[in-house]
Coordinates of C-alpha atoms in Angstrom, one line a residue:
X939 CA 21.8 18.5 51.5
X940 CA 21.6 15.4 49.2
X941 CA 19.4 14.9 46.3
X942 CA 17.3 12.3 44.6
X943 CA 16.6 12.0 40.7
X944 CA 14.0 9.8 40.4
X945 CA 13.9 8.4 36.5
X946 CA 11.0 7.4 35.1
X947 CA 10.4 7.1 31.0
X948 CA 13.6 9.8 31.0
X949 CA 16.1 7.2 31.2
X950 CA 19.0 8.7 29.3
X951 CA 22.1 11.3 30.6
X952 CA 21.9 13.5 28.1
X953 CA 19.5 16.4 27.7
X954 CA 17.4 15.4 30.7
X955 CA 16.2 18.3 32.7
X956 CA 15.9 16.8 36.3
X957 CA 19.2 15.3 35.8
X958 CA 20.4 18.9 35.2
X959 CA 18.6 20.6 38.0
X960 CA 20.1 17.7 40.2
X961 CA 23.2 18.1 39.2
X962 CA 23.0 21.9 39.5
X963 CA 21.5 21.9 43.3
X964 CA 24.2 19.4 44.3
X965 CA 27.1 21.5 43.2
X966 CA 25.5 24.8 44.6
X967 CA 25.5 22.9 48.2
X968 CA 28.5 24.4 49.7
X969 CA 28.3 23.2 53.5
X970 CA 27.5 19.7 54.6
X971 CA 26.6 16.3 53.5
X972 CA 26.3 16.7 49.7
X973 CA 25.4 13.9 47.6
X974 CA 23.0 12.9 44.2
X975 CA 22.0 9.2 44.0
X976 CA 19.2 8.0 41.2
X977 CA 16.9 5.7 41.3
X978 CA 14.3 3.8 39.1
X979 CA 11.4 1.8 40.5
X980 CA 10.5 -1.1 39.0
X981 CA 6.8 -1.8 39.3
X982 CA 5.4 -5.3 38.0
X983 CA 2.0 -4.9 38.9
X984 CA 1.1 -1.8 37.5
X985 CA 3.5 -2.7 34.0
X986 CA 1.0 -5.7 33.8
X987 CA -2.1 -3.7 34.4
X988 CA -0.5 -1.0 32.1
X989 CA 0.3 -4.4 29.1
X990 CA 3.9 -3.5 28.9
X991 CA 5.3 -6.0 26.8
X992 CA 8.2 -7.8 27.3
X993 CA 10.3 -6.9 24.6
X994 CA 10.1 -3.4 26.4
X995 CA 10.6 -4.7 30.1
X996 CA 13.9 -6.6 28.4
X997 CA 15.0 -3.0 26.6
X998 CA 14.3 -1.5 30.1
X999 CA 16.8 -3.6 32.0
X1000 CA 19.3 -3.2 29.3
X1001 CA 19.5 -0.1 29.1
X1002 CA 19.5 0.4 33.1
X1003 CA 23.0 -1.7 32.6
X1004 CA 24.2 1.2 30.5
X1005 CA 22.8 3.6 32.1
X1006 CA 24.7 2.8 35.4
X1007 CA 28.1 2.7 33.4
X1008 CA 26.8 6.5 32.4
X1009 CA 25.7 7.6 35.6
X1010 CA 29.4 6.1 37.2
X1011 CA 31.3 8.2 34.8
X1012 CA 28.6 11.8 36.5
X1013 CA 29.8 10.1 39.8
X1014 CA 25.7 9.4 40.5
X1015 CA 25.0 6.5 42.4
X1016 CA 22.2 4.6 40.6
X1017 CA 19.7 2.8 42.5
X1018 CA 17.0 0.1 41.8
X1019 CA 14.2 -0.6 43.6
X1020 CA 11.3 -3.0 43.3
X1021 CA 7.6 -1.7 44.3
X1022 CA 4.2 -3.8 42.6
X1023 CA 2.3 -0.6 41.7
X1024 CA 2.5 2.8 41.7
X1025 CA 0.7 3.4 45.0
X1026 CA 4.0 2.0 47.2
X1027 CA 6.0 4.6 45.6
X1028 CA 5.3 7.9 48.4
X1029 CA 6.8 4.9 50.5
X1030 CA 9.9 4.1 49.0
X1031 CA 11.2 7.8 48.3
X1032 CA 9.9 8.8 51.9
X1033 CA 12.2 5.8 53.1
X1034 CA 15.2 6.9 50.7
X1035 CA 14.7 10.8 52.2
X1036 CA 14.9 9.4 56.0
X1037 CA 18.0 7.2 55.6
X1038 CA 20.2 9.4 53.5
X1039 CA 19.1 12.7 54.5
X1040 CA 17.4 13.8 51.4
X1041 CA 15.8 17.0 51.1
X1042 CA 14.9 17.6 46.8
X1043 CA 13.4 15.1 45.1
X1044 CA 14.5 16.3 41.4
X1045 CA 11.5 14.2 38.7
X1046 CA 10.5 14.9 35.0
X1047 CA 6.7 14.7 34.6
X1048 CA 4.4 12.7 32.3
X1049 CA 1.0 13.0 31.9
X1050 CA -0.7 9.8 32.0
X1051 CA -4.0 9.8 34.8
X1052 CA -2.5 7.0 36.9
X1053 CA 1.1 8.6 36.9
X1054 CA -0.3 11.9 37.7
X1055 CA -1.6 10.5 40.9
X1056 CA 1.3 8.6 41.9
X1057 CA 3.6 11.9 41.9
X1058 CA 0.4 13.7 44.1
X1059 CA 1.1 11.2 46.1
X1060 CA 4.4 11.5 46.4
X1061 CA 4.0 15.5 46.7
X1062 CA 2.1 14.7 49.5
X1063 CA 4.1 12.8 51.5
X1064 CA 7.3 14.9 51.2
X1065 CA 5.6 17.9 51.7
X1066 CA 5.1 16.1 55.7
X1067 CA 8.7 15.3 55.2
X1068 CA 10.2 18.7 54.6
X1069 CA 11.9 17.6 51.2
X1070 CA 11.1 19.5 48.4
X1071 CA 9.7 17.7 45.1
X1072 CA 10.6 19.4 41.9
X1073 CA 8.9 18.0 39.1
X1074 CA 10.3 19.4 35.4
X1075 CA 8.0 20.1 32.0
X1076 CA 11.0 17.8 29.7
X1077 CA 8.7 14.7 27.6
X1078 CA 7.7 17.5 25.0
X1079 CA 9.5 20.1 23.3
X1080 CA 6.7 21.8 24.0
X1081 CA 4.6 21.0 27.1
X1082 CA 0.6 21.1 27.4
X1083 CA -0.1 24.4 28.6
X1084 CA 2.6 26.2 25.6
X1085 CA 0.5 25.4 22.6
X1086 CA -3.2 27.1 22.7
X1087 CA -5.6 28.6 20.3
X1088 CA -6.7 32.2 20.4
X1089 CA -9.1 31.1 22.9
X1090 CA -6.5 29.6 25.3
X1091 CA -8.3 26.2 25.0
X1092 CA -6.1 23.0 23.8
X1093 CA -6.3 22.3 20.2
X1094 CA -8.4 19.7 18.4
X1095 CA -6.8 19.2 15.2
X1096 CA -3.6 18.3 14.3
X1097 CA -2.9 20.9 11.4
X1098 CA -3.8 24.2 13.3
X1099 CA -1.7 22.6 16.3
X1100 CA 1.4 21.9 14.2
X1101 CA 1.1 25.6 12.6
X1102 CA 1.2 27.4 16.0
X1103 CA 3.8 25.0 17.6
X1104 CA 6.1 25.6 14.9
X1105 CA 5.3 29.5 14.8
X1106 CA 6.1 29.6 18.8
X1107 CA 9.3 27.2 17.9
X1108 CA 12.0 28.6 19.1
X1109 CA 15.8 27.0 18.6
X1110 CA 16.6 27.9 21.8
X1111 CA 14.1 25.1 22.8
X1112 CA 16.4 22.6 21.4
X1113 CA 19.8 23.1 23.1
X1114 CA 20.7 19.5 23.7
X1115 CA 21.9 20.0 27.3
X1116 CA 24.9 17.7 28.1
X1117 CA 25.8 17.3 32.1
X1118 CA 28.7 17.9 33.9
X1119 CA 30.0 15.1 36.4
X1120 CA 30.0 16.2 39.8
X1121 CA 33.0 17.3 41.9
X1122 CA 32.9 14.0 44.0
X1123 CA 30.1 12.6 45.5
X1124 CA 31.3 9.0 47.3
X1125 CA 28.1 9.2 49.6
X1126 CA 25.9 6.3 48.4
X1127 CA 28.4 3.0 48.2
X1128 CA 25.6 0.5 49.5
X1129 CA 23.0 1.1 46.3
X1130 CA 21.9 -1.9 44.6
X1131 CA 22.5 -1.3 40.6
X1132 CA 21.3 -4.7 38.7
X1133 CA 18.7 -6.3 38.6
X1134 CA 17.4 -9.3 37.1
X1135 CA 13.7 -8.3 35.9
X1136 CA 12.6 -12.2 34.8
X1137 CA 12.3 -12.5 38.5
X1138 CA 9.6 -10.1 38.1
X1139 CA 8.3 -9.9 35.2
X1140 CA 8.1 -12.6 31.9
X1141 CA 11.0 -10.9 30.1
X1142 CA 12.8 -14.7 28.9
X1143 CA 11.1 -14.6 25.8
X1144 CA 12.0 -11.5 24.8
X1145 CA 16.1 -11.6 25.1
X1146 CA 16.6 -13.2 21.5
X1147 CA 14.4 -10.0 20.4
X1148 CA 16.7 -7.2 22.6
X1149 CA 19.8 -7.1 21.4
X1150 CA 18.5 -5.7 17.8
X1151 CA 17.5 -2.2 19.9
X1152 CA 20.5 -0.6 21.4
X1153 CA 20.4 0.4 25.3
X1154 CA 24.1 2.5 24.9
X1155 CA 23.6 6.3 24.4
X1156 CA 26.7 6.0 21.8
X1157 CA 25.0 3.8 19.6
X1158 CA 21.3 5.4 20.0
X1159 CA 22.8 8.8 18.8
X1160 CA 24.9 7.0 15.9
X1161 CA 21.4 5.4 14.8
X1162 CA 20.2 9.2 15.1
X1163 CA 22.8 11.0 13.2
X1164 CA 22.6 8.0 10.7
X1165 CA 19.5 8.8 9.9
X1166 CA 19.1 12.6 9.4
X1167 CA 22.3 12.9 7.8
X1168 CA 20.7 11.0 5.0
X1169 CA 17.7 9.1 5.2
X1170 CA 15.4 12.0 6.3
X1171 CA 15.7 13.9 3.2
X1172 CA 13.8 11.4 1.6
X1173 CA 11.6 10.5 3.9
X1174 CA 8.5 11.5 2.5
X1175 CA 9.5 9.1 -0.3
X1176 CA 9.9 6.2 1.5
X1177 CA 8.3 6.0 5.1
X1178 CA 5.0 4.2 3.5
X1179 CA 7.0 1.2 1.7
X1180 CA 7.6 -1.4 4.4
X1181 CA 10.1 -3.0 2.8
X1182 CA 12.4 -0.5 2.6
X1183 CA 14.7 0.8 5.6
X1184 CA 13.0 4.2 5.5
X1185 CA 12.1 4.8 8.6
X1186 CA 14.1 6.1 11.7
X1187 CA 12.8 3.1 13.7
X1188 CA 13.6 5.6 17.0
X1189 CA 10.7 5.3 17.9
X1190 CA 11.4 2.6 20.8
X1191 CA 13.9 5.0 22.1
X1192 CA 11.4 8.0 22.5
X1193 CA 8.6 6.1 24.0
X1194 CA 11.2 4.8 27.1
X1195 CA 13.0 8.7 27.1
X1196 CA 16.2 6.9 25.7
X1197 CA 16.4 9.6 23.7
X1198 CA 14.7 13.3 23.8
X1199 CA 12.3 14.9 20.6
X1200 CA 15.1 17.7 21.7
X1201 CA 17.9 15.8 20.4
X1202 CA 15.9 14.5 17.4
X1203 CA 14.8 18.0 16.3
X1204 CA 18.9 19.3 16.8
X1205 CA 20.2 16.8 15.0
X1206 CA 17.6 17.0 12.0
X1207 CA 18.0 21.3 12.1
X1208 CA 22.1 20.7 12.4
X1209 CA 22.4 24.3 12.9
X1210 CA 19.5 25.3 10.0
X1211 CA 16.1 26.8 10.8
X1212 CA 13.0 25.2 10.6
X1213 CA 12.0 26.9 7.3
X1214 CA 15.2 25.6 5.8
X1215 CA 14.2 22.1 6.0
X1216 CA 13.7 20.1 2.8
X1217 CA 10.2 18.1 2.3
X1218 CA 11.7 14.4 4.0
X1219 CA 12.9 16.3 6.8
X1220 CA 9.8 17.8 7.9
X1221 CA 7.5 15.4 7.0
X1222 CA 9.6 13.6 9.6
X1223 CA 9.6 16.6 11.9
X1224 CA 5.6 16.2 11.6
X1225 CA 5.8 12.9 13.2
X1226 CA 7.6 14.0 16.6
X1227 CA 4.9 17.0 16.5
X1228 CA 1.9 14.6 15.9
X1229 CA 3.8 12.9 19.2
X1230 CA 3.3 15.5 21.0
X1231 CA -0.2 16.5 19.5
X1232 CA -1.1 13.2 20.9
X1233 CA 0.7 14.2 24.7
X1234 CA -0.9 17.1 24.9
X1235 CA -4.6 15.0 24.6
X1236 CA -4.1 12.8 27.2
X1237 CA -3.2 15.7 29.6
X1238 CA -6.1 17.8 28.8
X1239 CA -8.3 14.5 27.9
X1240 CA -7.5 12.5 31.1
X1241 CA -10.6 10.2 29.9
X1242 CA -8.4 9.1 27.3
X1243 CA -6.2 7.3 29.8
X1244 CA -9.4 5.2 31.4
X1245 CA -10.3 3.9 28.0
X1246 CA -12.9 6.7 26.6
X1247 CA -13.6 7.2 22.8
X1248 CA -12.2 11.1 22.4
X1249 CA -15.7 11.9 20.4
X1250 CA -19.0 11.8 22.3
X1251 CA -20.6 8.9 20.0
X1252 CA -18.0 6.3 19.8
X1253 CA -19.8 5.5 23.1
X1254 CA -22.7 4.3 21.4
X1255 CA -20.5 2.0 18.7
X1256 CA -21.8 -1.5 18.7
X1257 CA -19.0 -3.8 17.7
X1258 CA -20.2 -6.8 15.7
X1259 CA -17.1 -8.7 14.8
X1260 CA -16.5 -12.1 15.7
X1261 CA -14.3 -13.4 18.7
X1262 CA -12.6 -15.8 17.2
X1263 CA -11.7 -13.6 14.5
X1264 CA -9.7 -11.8 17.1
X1265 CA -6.8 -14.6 17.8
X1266 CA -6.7 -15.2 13.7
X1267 CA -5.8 -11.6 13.7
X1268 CA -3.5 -11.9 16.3
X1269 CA -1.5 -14.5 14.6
X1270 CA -1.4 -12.8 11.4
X1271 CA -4.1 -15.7 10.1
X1272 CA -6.5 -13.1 8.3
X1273 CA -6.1 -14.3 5.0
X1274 CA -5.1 -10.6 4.0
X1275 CA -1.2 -11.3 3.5
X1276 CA -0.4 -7.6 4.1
X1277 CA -2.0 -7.3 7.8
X1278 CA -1.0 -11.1 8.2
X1279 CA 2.5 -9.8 7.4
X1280 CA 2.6 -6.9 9.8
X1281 CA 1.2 -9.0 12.5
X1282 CA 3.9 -11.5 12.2
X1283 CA 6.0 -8.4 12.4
X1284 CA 5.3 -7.3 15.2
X1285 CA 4.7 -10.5 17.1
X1286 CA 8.6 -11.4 16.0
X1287 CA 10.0 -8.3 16.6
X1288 CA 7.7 -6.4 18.8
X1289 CA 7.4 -3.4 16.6
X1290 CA 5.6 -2.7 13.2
X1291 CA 6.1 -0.5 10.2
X1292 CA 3.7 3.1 10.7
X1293 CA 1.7 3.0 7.5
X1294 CA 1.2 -1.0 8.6
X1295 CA -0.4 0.0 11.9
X1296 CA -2.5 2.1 10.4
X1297 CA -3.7 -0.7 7.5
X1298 CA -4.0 -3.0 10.5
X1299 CA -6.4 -1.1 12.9
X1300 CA -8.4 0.0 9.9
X1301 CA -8.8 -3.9 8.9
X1302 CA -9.3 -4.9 12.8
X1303 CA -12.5 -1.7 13.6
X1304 CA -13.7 -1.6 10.2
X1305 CA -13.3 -5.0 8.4
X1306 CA -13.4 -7.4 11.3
X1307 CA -15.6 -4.8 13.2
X1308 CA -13.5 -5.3 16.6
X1309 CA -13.4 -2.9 19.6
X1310 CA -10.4 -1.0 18.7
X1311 CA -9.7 -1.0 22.7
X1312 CA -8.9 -4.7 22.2
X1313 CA -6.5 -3.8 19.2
X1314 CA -4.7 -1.3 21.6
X1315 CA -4.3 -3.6 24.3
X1316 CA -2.8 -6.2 22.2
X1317 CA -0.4 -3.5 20.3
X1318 CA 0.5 -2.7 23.8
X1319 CA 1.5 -6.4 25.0
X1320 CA 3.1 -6.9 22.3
X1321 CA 5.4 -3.3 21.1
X1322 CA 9.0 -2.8 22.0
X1323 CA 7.9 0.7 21.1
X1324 CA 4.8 1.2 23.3
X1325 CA 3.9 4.5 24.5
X1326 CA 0.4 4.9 26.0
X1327 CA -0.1 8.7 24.5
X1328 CA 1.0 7.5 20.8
X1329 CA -0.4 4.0 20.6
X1330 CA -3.9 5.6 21.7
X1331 CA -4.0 8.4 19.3
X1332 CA -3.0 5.8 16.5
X1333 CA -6.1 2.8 17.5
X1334 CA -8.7 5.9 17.6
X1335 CA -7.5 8.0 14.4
X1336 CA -8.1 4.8 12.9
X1337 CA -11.4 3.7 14.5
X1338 CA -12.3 7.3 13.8
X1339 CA -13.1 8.0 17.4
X1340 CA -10.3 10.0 18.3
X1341 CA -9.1 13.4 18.3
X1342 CA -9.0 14.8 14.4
X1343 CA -9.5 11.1 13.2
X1344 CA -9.6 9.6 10.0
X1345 CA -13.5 10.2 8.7
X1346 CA -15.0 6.9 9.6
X1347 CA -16.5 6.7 6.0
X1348 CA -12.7 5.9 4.7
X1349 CA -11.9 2.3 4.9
X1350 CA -8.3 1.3 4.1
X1351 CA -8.8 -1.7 1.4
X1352 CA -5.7 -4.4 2.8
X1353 CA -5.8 -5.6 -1.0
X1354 CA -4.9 -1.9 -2.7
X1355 CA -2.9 -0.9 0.4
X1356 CA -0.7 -4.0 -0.3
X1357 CA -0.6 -3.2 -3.8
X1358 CA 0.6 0.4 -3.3
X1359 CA 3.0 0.2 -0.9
X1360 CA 4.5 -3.3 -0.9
X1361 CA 3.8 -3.4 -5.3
X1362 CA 6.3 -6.6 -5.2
X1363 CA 5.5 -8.2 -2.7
X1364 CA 8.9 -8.4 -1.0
X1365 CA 7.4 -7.2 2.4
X1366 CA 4.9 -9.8 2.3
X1367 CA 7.0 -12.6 1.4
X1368 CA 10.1 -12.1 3.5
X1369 CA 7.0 -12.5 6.5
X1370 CA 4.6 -15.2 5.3
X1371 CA 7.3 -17.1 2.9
X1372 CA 4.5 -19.9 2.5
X1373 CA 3.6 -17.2 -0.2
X1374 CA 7.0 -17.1 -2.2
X1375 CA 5.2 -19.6 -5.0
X1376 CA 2.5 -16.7 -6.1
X1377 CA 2.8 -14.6 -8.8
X1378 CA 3.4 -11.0 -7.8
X1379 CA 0.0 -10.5 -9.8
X1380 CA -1.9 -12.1 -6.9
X1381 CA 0.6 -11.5 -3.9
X1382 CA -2.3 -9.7 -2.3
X1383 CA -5.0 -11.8 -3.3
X1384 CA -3.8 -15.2 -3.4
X1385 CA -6.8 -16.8 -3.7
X1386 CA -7.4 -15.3 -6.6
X1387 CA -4.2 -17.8 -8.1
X1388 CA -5.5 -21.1 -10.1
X1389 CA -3.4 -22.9 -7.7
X1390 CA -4.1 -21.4 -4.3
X1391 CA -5.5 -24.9 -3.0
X1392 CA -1.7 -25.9 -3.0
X1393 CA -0.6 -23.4 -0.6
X1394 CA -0.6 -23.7 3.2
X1395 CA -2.6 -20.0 4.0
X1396 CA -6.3 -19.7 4.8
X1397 CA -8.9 -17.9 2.7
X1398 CA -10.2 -14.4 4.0
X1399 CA -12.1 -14.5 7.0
X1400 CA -14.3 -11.8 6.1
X1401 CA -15.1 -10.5 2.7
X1402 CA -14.0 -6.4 2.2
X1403 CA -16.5 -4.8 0.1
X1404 CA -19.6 -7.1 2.7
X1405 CA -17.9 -5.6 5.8
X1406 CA -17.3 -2.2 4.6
X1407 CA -21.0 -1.8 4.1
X1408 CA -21.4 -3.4 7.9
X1409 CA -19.1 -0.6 8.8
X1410 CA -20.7 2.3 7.9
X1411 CA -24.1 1.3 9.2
X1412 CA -22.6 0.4 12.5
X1413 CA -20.5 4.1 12.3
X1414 CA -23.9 5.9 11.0
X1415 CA -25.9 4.1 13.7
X1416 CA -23.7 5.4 16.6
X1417 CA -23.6 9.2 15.0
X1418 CA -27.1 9.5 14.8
X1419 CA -27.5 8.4 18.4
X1420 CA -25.6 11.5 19.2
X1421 CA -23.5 12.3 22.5

């Protein structure tokens, strides 16, 4: 009987666990027509509706290229196919089953409201079909359902959730599971496997961006290795400055499944237990648990995926910021050089240092007083990184409307924030270079300089200390009104 993988955000060989089961099924067939082909969808309408960027759409087809070299070498046939949403899916794999005599349809599962209802969908109609959908628990180390208080509810703060994920941590959860290439499988010769996606989607733009992330599995796990070997013991020390290389900038791998938190978590431990790790190594294994933290909200939470504040009140929030001070934001024209800065980051690059984000969505809810919904959306358009679960945890913990958010009474200052983490300037300047004639004194409030008339950047569109008072009235307003 042949077989289907159907890839999704999993698109790597290594360590994925529908790959495995597929591979495992097909080689346990011992009597007729045996066979395992892949396939990805690609789905324009729904990545529009869903703001995936082009950066991301670019990485995507890249690293389909390489992924078909991979999947040559398993002797697995990879296919691509073109569908404009999710709901013509159930029709494409039916089709698939019916011409090539498929009976397992072999899927990892996310947890996202809209692709939940694609794969009951798809459930459905193979169920009619006689092919059997297997759908495996592999984005997390460890899934929604594994990770529970006392009272076998979900957890709503971080800290408690990290402390019983890492007591139920096992290593054995980590095994990096590398495939085995099938005896022969010479079954599916007439499977398309390129595709142009500018046909489909605006992805042009983006291809001078690309080629700085890496679609090969051989250079993802060098960047990987690269980085715990060394960098990740001081981590701790240096993920906040932006001007530095400290971070693992991995991130655009996870949020596509290029690479598992499995493989990050193996190559960090390198044979040690968790207890064993220094200070910069689990700071940074805190960050792929707050990944899941946030994974496990949106399957528990699915009002998270259509847009909902996590907290009762944040309904009642009345934004009062100004449109137009929307697009200055967007093009990093704030007068603030350290959110301009980031935004010109990620509007270059399409991704943005982490304590940058955070400075950023603080200024946009807080300072401009701007739906943080609108912030998201744009982050989304815009990220080579994006990941729905992640980029939503990060807008409301810094709108304060989220799950175990930042109190809404703290206000990042973009003056001190520059001034702490970017304390020469060098961040700022490589960005907005229009400011390379200010003293360092002022780099973070140039118009605070005797001769800021001479240089080419806009006052402050708003005035801190005015809006932070706007801010917590507007927050205390919508608390008192309750749920």
């Amino acid at each position: 009987m042949r077989s289907l993988l159907w890839l999704r955000r999993d698109l790597r060989t290594i360590d994925n666990t529908a790959l495995i089961a597929a591979i495992n099924a097909t080689c346990q067939e011992s009597e007729g027509a045996q066979g395992l082909m892949a396939l990805f969808i690609v789905t324009p309408e729904q990545w529009h509706q869903h703001g995936l960027s082009p950066i991301q759409a670019q990485l995507i087809e890249r690293r389909l290229q390489a992924l078909s070299s991979e999947f040559q070498a398993l002797r697995i046939s990879l296919r691509i196919e073109v569908a404009e949403s999710y709901k013509l899916c159930p029709d494409i794999i039916a089709r698939l089953c019916k011409r090539y005599n498929i009976g397992h349809v072999f899927a990892n599962q996310e947890y996202e409201i809209n692709e939940l209802n694609r794969d009951k969908a798809v459930m459905s109609i193979t169920q009619t079909l006689g092919v059997e959908f297997c759908v495996f628990a592999d984005k997390c180390v460890q899934s929604p359902g594994q990770v529970l208080n006392q009272k076998g509810l979900y957890f709503k703060v971080f800290t408690p959730f990290k402390n019983t994920w890492l007591k139920s941590f096992n290593r054995l959860f980590i095994a990096v599971a590398q495939p085995k290439p099938l005896p022969s499988n010479d079954l599916f010769d007439d499977v398309e496997v390129s595709i142009d996606l500018s046909a489909y989607y605006p992805t042009e733009g983006a291809k001078k961006v690309t080629p700085y992330w890496h679609s090969t599995s051989k250079a993802i796990l060098e960047q990987l290795r690269a980085f715990t070997g060394s960098k990740a013991q001081d981590y701790q020390h240096h993920r906040d400055f932006p001007a530095l290389q400290g971070t693992s900038q991995l991130s655009a791998y996870l949020s596509l499944g290029m690479l598992s938190a499995r493989q990050c978590i193996a190559s960090l431990l390198d044979g040690q237990d968790v207890h064993q790790l220094n200070q910069g190594q689990q700071t940074w294994l805190n960050e792929l648990i707050w990944r899941e933290f946030y994974q496990h909200l949106i399957y528990f939470e699915p009002k998270l995926c259509q847009g909902a504040c996590f907290v009762p009140w944040g309904k009642h929030l009345q934004w009062l910021g100004n449109p137009q001070h929307f697009e200055l934001w967007q093009q990093g024209k704030t007068g603030y050089p350290l959110v301009d800065a980031a935004m010109r980051q990620l509007n270059q690059t399409g991704w943005m240092h982490n304590r940058l984000r955070m400075v950023v969505a603080s200024f946009f809810t807080k300072d401009l007083l701007l739906d943080w919904r609108k912030g998201e959306a744009y982050f989304m358009s815009k990220l080579v990184d994006g990941d729905f679960a992640a980029n939503n945890g990060g807008w409301q913990w810094a709108a304060s409307t989220g799950c175990d958010a930042q109190p809404y009474f703290r206000i990042f200052n973009p003056v001190t924030q520059g001034q702490k983490f970017d304390p020469q300037g060098d961040f700022v300047k490589r960005w907005l270079p229009e400011l390379n004639p200010v003293p360092r004194k002022y780099i973070h409030c140039p118009w605070l300089w005797a001769d800021f008339a001479s240089l080419n950047y806009p006052n402050p569109i708003v005035e801190h200390k005015q809006q932070r008072v706007k801010a917590l009235r507007m927050y205390k307003e919508a608390k008192d009104r309750g749920s």
